[in-house]
Amino acid sequence: MRVRKPKALVVRGGWEGHRPVEATALFIPFLERGGYAVRVEDSTEVYADDAEMADTDLVVQCVTMSQITAQEVAGLRAAVEAGTGLTGWHGGIVDSFRASSDYLHLVGGQFATHPGKEPGERTGGQEDNYLPHTVNITALGREHPITAGIEDFELVTEQYWVLHDDLVDVLATTTHPAPEWHPWRRPVTSPAVWTRQWGAGRIVVTTPGHSLDVLEHPDVRTVIERGMLWATRTASAS
């Protein structure tokens, strides 16, 4: 009897600063080695194809900002609810389609900012927002298959401040300090990695991933790769 390969749909595009082609290319070989049949699309139009989405076991999305139609987001939501997994990293999933409240409701969080360095240290480039910070694994994360065995780790990159709801299951956090040059007056903790159950579907969001070197960090890459496997349609959702 021939075993059906799981089908992964990689959807990429949007703001070029996040290098969507190169970033997704880091993970496509991992999926292929894992036995996935991988389809790559450079547009969200595929989300409106009900037959294609029903046959997709995992969506890996890397589309920062951009726009999505009501039909496309409805197709994505319906597919996830029926069991298709959805995952991504950084702005490619949590800063996508800012004008679509239905999309934000699906993923459970929205990028708000990435605080910058002390004003006197800024030079006008992206590095102005690269801060040393810690990603802290939560108690839930220490037991979860995506993050089990990973210790708290350090990064020097954009530190995402995320607005989120209570339906997310937080596997890791990061805490923004309150230096005097910013208007907030106490540290603020944001989720850095979370999962979300949506109907029969699983969603995984990893907020680090601004640049290729961050995606190649061993712990970040492990979380993203494990997240792909965990989010893939389960037998109970088939």
PDB file of C-alpha atoms in Angstrom:
ATOM      1  CA  MET A   1       0.000   0.000   0.000  1.00  0.00           C
ATOM      2  CA  ARG A   2       1.387   3.377  -1.011  1.00  0.00           C
ATOM      3  CA  VAL A   3       1.678   5.869   1.864  1.00  0.00           C
ATOM      4  CA  ARG A   4       0.545   9.416   1.074  1.00  0.00           C
ATOM      5  CA  LYS A   5       3.209  12.056   1.647  1.00  0.00           C
ATOM      6  CA  PRO A   6       2.233  14.977   3.880  1.00  0.00           C
ATOM      7  CA  LYS A   7       1.822  18.113   1.779  1.00  0.00           C
ATOM      8  CA  ALA A   8       3.441  21.398   2.797  1.00  0.00           C
ATOM      9  CA  LEU A   9       2.531  24.712   1.182  1.00  0.00           C
ATOM     10  CA  VAL A  10       5.180  27.441   1.491  1.00  0.00           C
ATOM     11  CA  VAL A  11       3.681  30.895   0.909  1.00  0.00           C
ATOM     12  CA  ARG A  12       6.181  33.751   0.729  1.00  0.00           C
ATOM     13  CA  GLY A  13       6.322  37.390  -0.283  1.00  0.00           C
ATOM     14  CA  GLY A  14       5.644  40.814   1.170  1.00  0.00           C
ATOM     15  CA  TRP A  15       8.390  43.108   2.459  1.00  0.00           C
ATOM     16  CA  GLU A  16      11.720  42.114   0.940  1.00  0.00           C
ATOM     17  CA  GLY A  17      13.674  43.187   4.022  1.00  0.00           C
ATOM     18  CA  HIS A  18      12.837  39.844   5.638  1.00  0.00           C
ATOM     19  CA  ARG A  19      14.294  37.970   2.635  1.00  0.00           C
ATOM     20  CA  PRO A  20      11.247  35.704   2.160  1.00  0.00           C
ATOM     21  CA  VAL A  21      12.783  33.615  -0.639  1.00  0.00           C
ATOM     22  CA  GLU A  22      16.106  33.036   1.083  1.00  0.00           C
ATOM     23  CA  ALA A  23      14.497  32.536   4.498  1.00  0.00           C
ATOM     24  CA  THR A  24      12.050  29.885   3.348  1.00  0.00           C
ATOM     25  CA  ALA A  25      14.815  28.206   1.317  1.00  0.00           C
ATOM     26  CA  LEU A  26      16.537  27.431   4.628  1.00  0.00           C
ATOM     27  CA  PHE A  27      13.664  25.162   5.654  1.00  0.00           C
ATOM     28  CA  ILE A  28      12.404  23.582   2.438  1.00  0.00           C
ATOM     29  CA  PRO A  29      15.177  20.935   2.454  1.00  0.00           C
ATOM     30  CA  PHE A  30      14.220  20.009   6.033  1.00  0.00           C
ATOM     31  CA  LEU A  31      10.647  19.377   4.915  1.00  0.00           C
ATOM     32  CA  GLU A  32      11.728  17.414   1.876  1.00  0.00           C
ATOM     33  CA  ARG A  33      14.072  15.243   3.933  1.00  0.00           C
ATOM     34  CA  GLY A  34      11.150  14.609   6.256  1.00  0.00           C
ATOM     35  CA  GLY A  35       9.102  13.175   3.404  1.00  0.00           C
ATOM     36  CA  TYR A  36       6.892  16.193   2.657  1.00  0.00           C
ATOM     37  CA  ALA A  37       5.745  17.070  -0.832  1.00  0.00           C
ATOM     38  CA  VAL A  38       6.466  20.809  -0.932  1.00  0.00           C
ATOM     39  CA  ARG A  39       4.662  23.384  -3.066  1.00  0.00           C
ATOM     40  CA  VAL A  40       5.915  26.990  -3.120  1.00  0.00           C
ATOM     41  CA  GLU A  41       3.686  29.967  -3.909  1.00  0.00           C
ATOM     42  CA  ASP A  42       4.651  33.639  -4.146  1.00  0.00           C
ATOM     43  CA  SER A  43       1.085  34.834  -3.598  1.00  0.00           C
ATOM     44  CA  THR A  44      -1.694  34.314  -1.062  1.00  0.00           C
ATOM     45  CA  GLU A  45      -4.141  33.633  -3.912  1.00  0.00           C
ATOM     46  CA  VAL A  46      -3.731  29.921  -3.194  1.00  0.00           C
ATOM     47  CA  TYR A  47      -5.564  30.381   0.112  1.00  0.00           C
ATOM     48  CA  ALA A  48      -8.785  30.901  -1.844  1.00  0.00           C
ATOM     49  CA  ASP A  49      -8.400  27.534  -3.617  1.00  0.00           C
ATOM     50  CA  ASP A  50     -10.585  25.315  -1.430  1.00  0.00           C
ATOM     51  CA  ALA A  51      -9.489  22.056  -3.037  1.00  0.00           C
ATOM     52  CA  GLU A  52      -5.782  22.834  -2.734  1.00  0.00           C
ATOM     53  CA  MET A  53      -6.097  23.981   0.870  1.00  0.00           C
ATOM     54  CA  ALA A  54      -8.136  20.918   1.854  1.00  0.00           C
ATOM     55  CA  ASP A  55      -5.298  18.761   0.538  1.00  0.00           C
ATOM     56  CA  THR A  56      -2.612  20.738   2.409  1.00  0.00           C
ATOM     57  CA  ASP A  57      -1.338  19.425   5.734  1.00  0.00           C
ATOM     58  CA  LEU A  58       0.930  22.346   6.645  1.00  0.00           C
ATOM     59  CA  VAL A  59       1.194  25.999   5.609  1.00  0.00           C
ATOM     60  CA  VAL A  60       4.551  27.703   6.168  1.00  0.00           C
ATOM     61  CA  GLN A  61       3.940  31.412   5.705  1.00  0.00           C
ATOM     62  CA  CYS A  62       6.571  34.133   5.266  1.00  0.00           C
ATOM     63  CA  VAL A  63       4.671  37.233   4.121  1.00  0.00           C
ATOM     64  CA  THR A  64       5.448  40.451   5.981  1.00  0.00           C
ATOM     65  CA  MET A  65       2.863  43.245   5.810  1.00  0.00           C
ATOM     66  CA  SER A  66       1.227  43.060   2.341  1.00  0.00           C
ATOM     67  CA  GLN A  67      -2.513  42.629   1.840  1.00  0.00           C
ATOM     68  CA  ILE A  68      -4.912  39.722   1.708  1.00  0.00           C
ATOM     69  CA  THR A  69      -8.437  39.524   0.307  1.00  0.00           C
ATOM     70  CA  ALA A  70     -11.434  38.523   2.391  1.00  0.00           C
ATOM     71  CA  GLN A  71     -11.810  35.361   0.275  1.00  0.00           C
ATOM     72  CA  GLU A  72      -8.166  34.400   0.819  1.00  0.00           C
ATOM     73  CA  VAL A  73      -8.208  34.842   4.575  1.00  0.00           C
ATOM     74  CA  ALA A  74     -11.522  33.003   4.780  1.00  0.00           C
ATOM     75  CA  GLY A  75      -9.947  30.107   2.895  1.00  0.00           C
ATOM     76  CA  LEU A  76      -6.945  30.026   5.210  1.00  0.00           C
ATOM     77  CA  ARG A  77      -9.124  30.140   8.316  1.00  0.00           C
ATOM     78  CA  ALA A  78     -11.395  27.371   7.026  1.00  0.00           C
ATOM     79  CA  ALA A  79      -8.438  25.161   6.165  1.00  0.00           C
ATOM     80  CA  VAL A  80      -6.848  25.571   9.591  1.00  0.00           C
ATOM     81  CA  GLU A  81     -10.152  24.941  11.307  1.00  0.00           C
ATOM     82  CA  ALA A  82     -10.446  21.698   9.328  1.00  0.00           C
ATOM     83  CA  GLY A  83      -6.966  20.546  10.356  1.00  0.00           C
ATOM     84  CA  THR A  84      -4.327  22.234   8.188  1.00  0.00           C
ATOM     85  CA  GLY A  85      -1.383  23.386  10.282  1.00  0.00           C
ATOM     86  CA  LEU A  86      -0.063  26.955  10.067  1.00  0.00           C
ATOM     87  CA  THR A  87       3.370  28.150  11.128  1.00  0.00           C
ATOM     88  CA  GLY A  88       5.914  30.865  10.463  1.00  0.00           C
ATOM     89  CA  TRP A  89       8.360  33.231  12.071  1.00  0.00           C
ATOM     90  CA  HIS A  90       8.830  36.897  12.819  1.00  0.00           C
ATOM     91  CA  GLY A  91       7.023  39.396  10.577  1.00  0.00           C
ATOM     92  CA  GLY A  92       6.186  36.675   8.084  1.00  0.00           C
ATOM     93  CA  ILE A  93       3.355  35.467  10.314  1.00  0.00           C
ATOM     94  CA  VAL A  94       2.856  37.980  13.115  1.00  0.00           C
ATOM     95  CA  ASP A  95       3.156  41.180  11.038  1.00  0.00           C
ATOM     96  CA  SER A  96       1.161  40.008   8.041  1.00  0.00           C
ATOM     97  CA  PHE A  97      -1.966  41.668   6.629  1.00  0.00           C
ATOM     98  CA  ARG A  98      -2.285  44.404   9.256  1.00  0.00           C
ATOM     99  CA  ALA A  99      -5.652  45.487   7.893  1.00  0.00           C
ATOM    100  CA  SER A 100      -7.274  42.056   8.314  1.00  0.00           C
ATOM    101  CA  SER A 101      -8.794  41.568  11.752  1.00  0.00           C
ATOM    102  CA  ASP A 102      -9.881  38.064  10.708  1.00  0.00           C
ATOM    103  CA  TYR A 103      -6.248  37.103  10.094  1.00  0.00           C
ATOM    104  CA  LEU A 104      -5.124  38.632  13.398  1.00  0.00           C
ATOM    105  CA  HIS A 105      -7.874  36.703  15.170  1.00  0.00           C
ATOM    106  CA  LEU A 106      -6.576  33.492  13.593  1.00  0.00           C
ATOM    107  CA  VAL A 107      -2.932  33.815  14.663  1.00  0.00           C
ATOM    108  CA  GLY A 108      -3.644  35.396  18.055  1.00  0.00           C
ATOM    109  CA  GLY A 109      -0.972  38.086  18.086  1.00  0.00           C
ATOM    110  CA  GLN A 110       0.259  41.158  16.242  1.00  0.00           C
ATOM    111  CA  PHE A 111       3.669  42.811  16.113  1.00  0.00           C
ATOM    112  CA  ALA A 112       3.535  46.242  17.751  1.00  0.00           C
ATOM    113  CA  THR A 113       7.182  47.376  17.769  1.00  0.00           C
ATOM    114  CA  HIS A 114      10.797  46.395  18.271  1.00  0.00           C
ATOM    115  CA  PRO A 115      12.335  48.907  20.692  1.00  0.00           C
ATOM    116  CA  GLY A 116      15.605  50.533  19.682  1.00  0.00           C
ATOM    117  CA  LYS A 117      18.952  51.370  21.188  1.00  0.00           C
ATOM    118  CA  GLU A 118      19.688  54.464  23.224  1.00  0.00           C
ATOM    119  CA  PRO A 119      19.225  57.391  20.795  1.00  0.00           C
ATOM    120  CA  GLY A 120      22.866  58.438  20.918  1.00  0.00           C
ATOM    121  CA  GLU A 121      23.932  54.971  19.703  1.00  0.00           C
ATOM    122  CA  ARG A 122      21.752  54.928  16.610  1.00  0.00           C
ATOM    123  CA  THR A 123      23.251  55.283  13.133  1.00  0.00           C
ATOM    124  CA  GLY A 124      20.125  55.073  10.967  1.00  0.00           C
ATOM    125  CA  GLY A 125      20.306  51.415   9.926  1.00  0.00           C
ATOM    126  CA  GLN A 126      18.399  48.290  10.891  1.00  0.00           C
ATOM    127  CA  GLU A 127      21.030  47.650  13.552  1.00  0.00           C
ATOM    128  CA  ASP A 128      19.495  50.485  15.594  1.00  0.00           C
ATOM    129  CA  ASN A 129      16.873  47.916  16.627  1.00  0.00           C
ATOM    130  CA  TYR A 130      19.239  45.035  17.362  1.00  0.00           C
ATOM    131  CA  LEU A 131      19.216  44.560  21.119  1.00  0.00           C
ATOM    132  CA  PRO A 132      20.750  41.839  23.269  1.00  0.00           C
ATOM    133  CA  HIS A 133      17.916  39.960  24.948  1.00  0.00           C
ATOM    134  CA  THR A 134      16.976  36.600  26.394  1.00  0.00           C
ATOM    135  CA  VAL A 135      14.357  34.159  25.154  1.00  0.00           C
ATOM    136  CA  ASN A 136      13.014  32.457  28.271  1.00  0.00           C
ATOM    137  CA  ILE A 137      11.389  29.026  28.004  1.00  0.00           C
ATOM    138  CA  THR A 138       8.209  28.843  30.083  1.00  0.00           C
ATOM    139  CA  ALA A 139       7.182  25.976  32.346  1.00  0.00           C
ATOM    140  CA  LEU A 140       4.799  24.827  29.613  1.00  0.00           C
ATOM    141  CA  GLY A 141       7.596  25.134  27.068  1.00  0.00           C
ATOM    142  CA  ARG A 142       9.917  22.890  29.042  1.00  0.00           C
ATOM    143  CA  GLU A 143       7.380  20.078  28.635  1.00  0.00           C
ATOM    144  CA  HIS A 144       6.212  20.815  25.086  1.00  0.00           C
ATOM    145  CA  PRO A 145       7.648  18.816  22.162  1.00  0.00           C
ATOM    146  CA  ILE A 146       8.540  22.011  20.296  1.00  0.00           C
ATOM    147  CA  THR A 147      10.769  23.441  23.027  1.00  0.00           C
ATOM    148  CA  ALA A 148      11.550  20.548  25.385  1.00  0.00           C
ATOM    149  CA  GLY A 149      15.269  20.336  26.136  1.00  0.00           C
ATOM    150  CA  ILE A 150      15.982  23.892  24.971  1.00  0.00           C
ATOM    151  CA  GLU A 151      17.370  26.194  27.635  1.00  0.00           C
ATOM    152  CA  ASP A 152      16.903  29.958  27.809  1.00  0.00           C
ATOM    153  CA  PHE A 153      19.029  31.499  25.056  1.00  0.00           C
ATOM    154  CA  GLU A 154      20.465  34.881  24.081  1.00  0.00           C
ATOM    155  CA  LEU A 155      19.985  36.797  20.842  1.00  0.00           C
ATOM    156  CA  VAL A 156      21.128  40.133  19.451  1.00  0.00           C
ATOM    157  CA  THR A 157      18.446  41.096  16.972  1.00  0.00           C
ATOM    158  CA  GLU A 158      15.009  42.698  16.862  1.00  0.00           C
ATOM    159  CA  GLN A 159      13.101  41.960  20.057  1.00  0.00           C
ATOM    160  CA  TYR A 160       9.424  41.770  19.140  1.00  0.00           C
ATOM    161  CA  TRP A 161       6.824  43.437  21.326  1.00  0.00           C
ATOM    162  CA  VAL A 162       3.601  41.562  20.548  1.00  0.00           C
ATOM    163  CA  LEU A 163      -0.030  42.312  21.341  1.00  0.00           C
ATOM    164  CA  HIS A 164      -1.794  39.010  21.976  1.00  0.00           C
ATOM    165  CA  ASP A 165      -4.858  37.314  23.424  1.00  0.00           C
ATOM    166  CA  ASP A 166      -5.360  34.624  26.052  1.00  0.00           C
ATOM    167  CA  LEU A 167      -5.980  31.768  23.617  1.00  0.00           C
ATOM    168  CA  VAL A 168      -2.251  31.434  22.916  1.00  0.00           C
ATOM    169  CA  ASP A 169      -0.236  28.792  24.771  1.00  0.00           C
ATOM    170  CA  VAL A 170       3.087  30.481  25.427  1.00  0.00           C
ATOM    171  CA  LEU A 171       6.199  28.307  25.161  1.00  0.00           C
ATOM    172  CA  ALA A 172       8.751  31.127  25.465  1.00  0.00           C
ATOM    173  CA  THR A 173       8.774  34.803  26.398  1.00  0.00           C
ATOM    174  CA  THR A 174      11.070  37.800  26.179  1.00  0.00           C
ATOM    175  CA  THR A 175      11.046  40.798  28.500  1.00  0.00           C
ATOM    176  CA  HIS A 176      11.533  44.371  27.329  1.00  0.00           C
ATOM    177  CA  PRO A 177      13.308  46.575  29.863  1.00  0.00           C
ATOM    178  CA  ALA A 178      12.191  50.099  30.666  1.00  0.00           C
ATOM    179  CA  PRO A 179      15.178  52.383  29.950  1.00  0.00           C
ATOM    180  CA  GLU A 180      14.717  56.083  30.506  1.00  0.00           C
ATOM    181  CA  TRP A 181      14.596  56.963  26.795  1.00  0.00           C
ATOM    182  CA  HIS A 182      11.373  54.997  26.293  1.00  0.00           C
ATOM    183  CA  PRO A 183       7.927  56.135  27.519  1.00  0.00           C
ATOM    184  CA  TRP A 184       6.950  52.928  29.361  1.00  0.00           C
ATOM    185  CA  ARG A 185       7.842  52.757  33.035  1.00  0.00           C
ATOM    186  CA  ARG A 186       8.101  49.052  33.827  1.00  0.00           C
ATOM    187  CA  PRO A 187       9.395  45.954  32.020  1.00  0.00           C
ATOM    188  CA  VAL A 188       6.969  44.341  29.590  1.00  0.00           C
ATOM    189  CA  THR A 189       6.951  40.609  28.825  1.00  0.00           C
ATOM    190  CA  SER A 190       5.872  39.440  25.360  1.00  0.00           C
ATOM    191  CA  PRO A 191       5.385  35.914  24.045  1.00  0.00           C
ATOM    192  CA  ALA A 192       8.287  34.833  21.827  1.00  0.00           C
ATOM    193  CA  VAL A 193       6.990  31.376  20.856  1.00  0.00           C
ATOM    194  CA  TRP A 194       3.383  30.234  21.091  1.00  0.00           C
ATOM    195  CA  THR A 195       0.947  27.634  19.859  1.00  0.00           C
ATOM    196  CA  ARG A 196      -2.755  27.993  19.230  1.00  0.00           C
ATOM    197  CA  GLN A 197      -5.471  25.441  18.616  1.00  0.00           C
ATOM    198  CA  TRP A 198      -7.983  26.552  15.978  1.00  0.00           C
ATOM    199  CA  GLY A 199     -10.669  23.969  15.402  1.00  0.00           C
ATOM    200  CA  ALA A 200      -8.799  20.827  14.371  1.00  0.00           C
ATOM    201  CA  GLY A 201      -5.754  22.831  13.272  1.00  0.00           C
ATOM    202  CA  ARG A 202      -2.552  23.763  15.072  1.00  0.00           C
ATOM    203  CA  ILE A 203      -0.768  27.103  14.774  1.00  0.00           C
ATOM    204  CA  VAL A 204       2.828  27.815  15.827  1.00  0.00           C
ATOM    205  CA  VAL A 205       4.351  31.308  15.928  1.00  0.00           C
ATOM    206  CA  THR A 206       8.057  31.995  16.509  1.00  0.00           C
ATOM    207  CA  THR A 207       8.854  35.705  16.767  1.00  0.00           C
ATOM    208  CA  PRO A 208      12.681  35.673  16.346  1.00  0.00           C
ATOM    209  CA  GLY A 209      13.764  35.491  12.705  1.00  0.00           C
ATOM    210  CA  HIS A 210      14.474  38.975  11.369  1.00  0.00           C
ATOM    211  CA  SER A 211      17.540  37.904   9.386  1.00  0.00           C
ATOM    212  CA  LEU A 212      19.065  34.736   8.015  1.00  0.00           C
ATOM    213  CA  ASP A 213      21.691  34.523  10.750  1.00  0.00           C
ATOM    214  CA  VAL A 214      18.947  34.518  13.398  1.00  0.00           C
ATOM    215  CA  LEU A 215      17.060  31.784  11.549  1.00  0.00           C
ATOM    216  CA  GLU A 216      20.285  29.768  11.513  1.00  0.00           C
ATOM    217  CA  HIS A 217      20.758  30.122  15.280  1.00  0.00           C
ATOM    218  CA  PRO A 218      20.586  26.513  16.528  1.00  0.00           C
ATOM    219  CA  ASP A 219      17.791  27.082  19.048  1.00  0.00           C
ATOM    220  CA  VAL A 220      15.688  29.276  16.745  1.00  0.00           C
ATOM    221  CA  ARG A 221      16.046  26.804  13.902  1.00  0.00           C
ATOM    222  CA  THR A 222      15.181  23.876  16.153  1.00  0.00           C
ATOM    223  CA  VAL A 223      12.021  25.600  17.381  1.00  0.00           C
ATOM    224  CA  ILE A 224      10.899  26.436  13.847  1.00  0.00           C
ATOM    225  CA  GLU A 225      11.581  22.939  12.512  1.00  0.00           C
ATOM    226  CA  ARG A 226       9.909  21.206  15.427  1.00  0.00           C
ATOM    227  CA  GLY A 227       7.016  23.624  15.070  1.00  0.00           C
ATOM    228  CA  MET A 228       6.518  22.561  11.468  1.00  0.00           C
ATOM    229  CA  LEU A 229       6.310  18.919  12.463  1.00  0.00           C
ATOM    230  CA  TRP A 230       3.990  19.585  15.406  1.00  0.00           C
ATOM    231  CA  ALA A 231       1.638  21.813  13.425  1.00  0.00           C
ATOM    232  CA  THR A 232       1.231  19.357  10.540  1.00  0.00           C
ATOM    233  CA  ARG A 233      -2.254  17.891  10.254  1.00  0.00           C
ATOM    234  CA  THR A 234      -2.708  15.136  12.813  1.00  0.00           C
ATOM    235  CA  ALA A 235      -4.442  11.818  12.220  1.00  0.00           C
ATOM    236  CA  SER A 236      -7.439  12.961  14.255  1.00  0.00           C
ATOM    237  CA  ALA A 237      -7.891  15.955  11.941  1.00  0.00           C
ATOM    238  CA  SER A 238      -7.668  13.976   8.693  1.00  0.00           C
TER     239      SER A 238
END
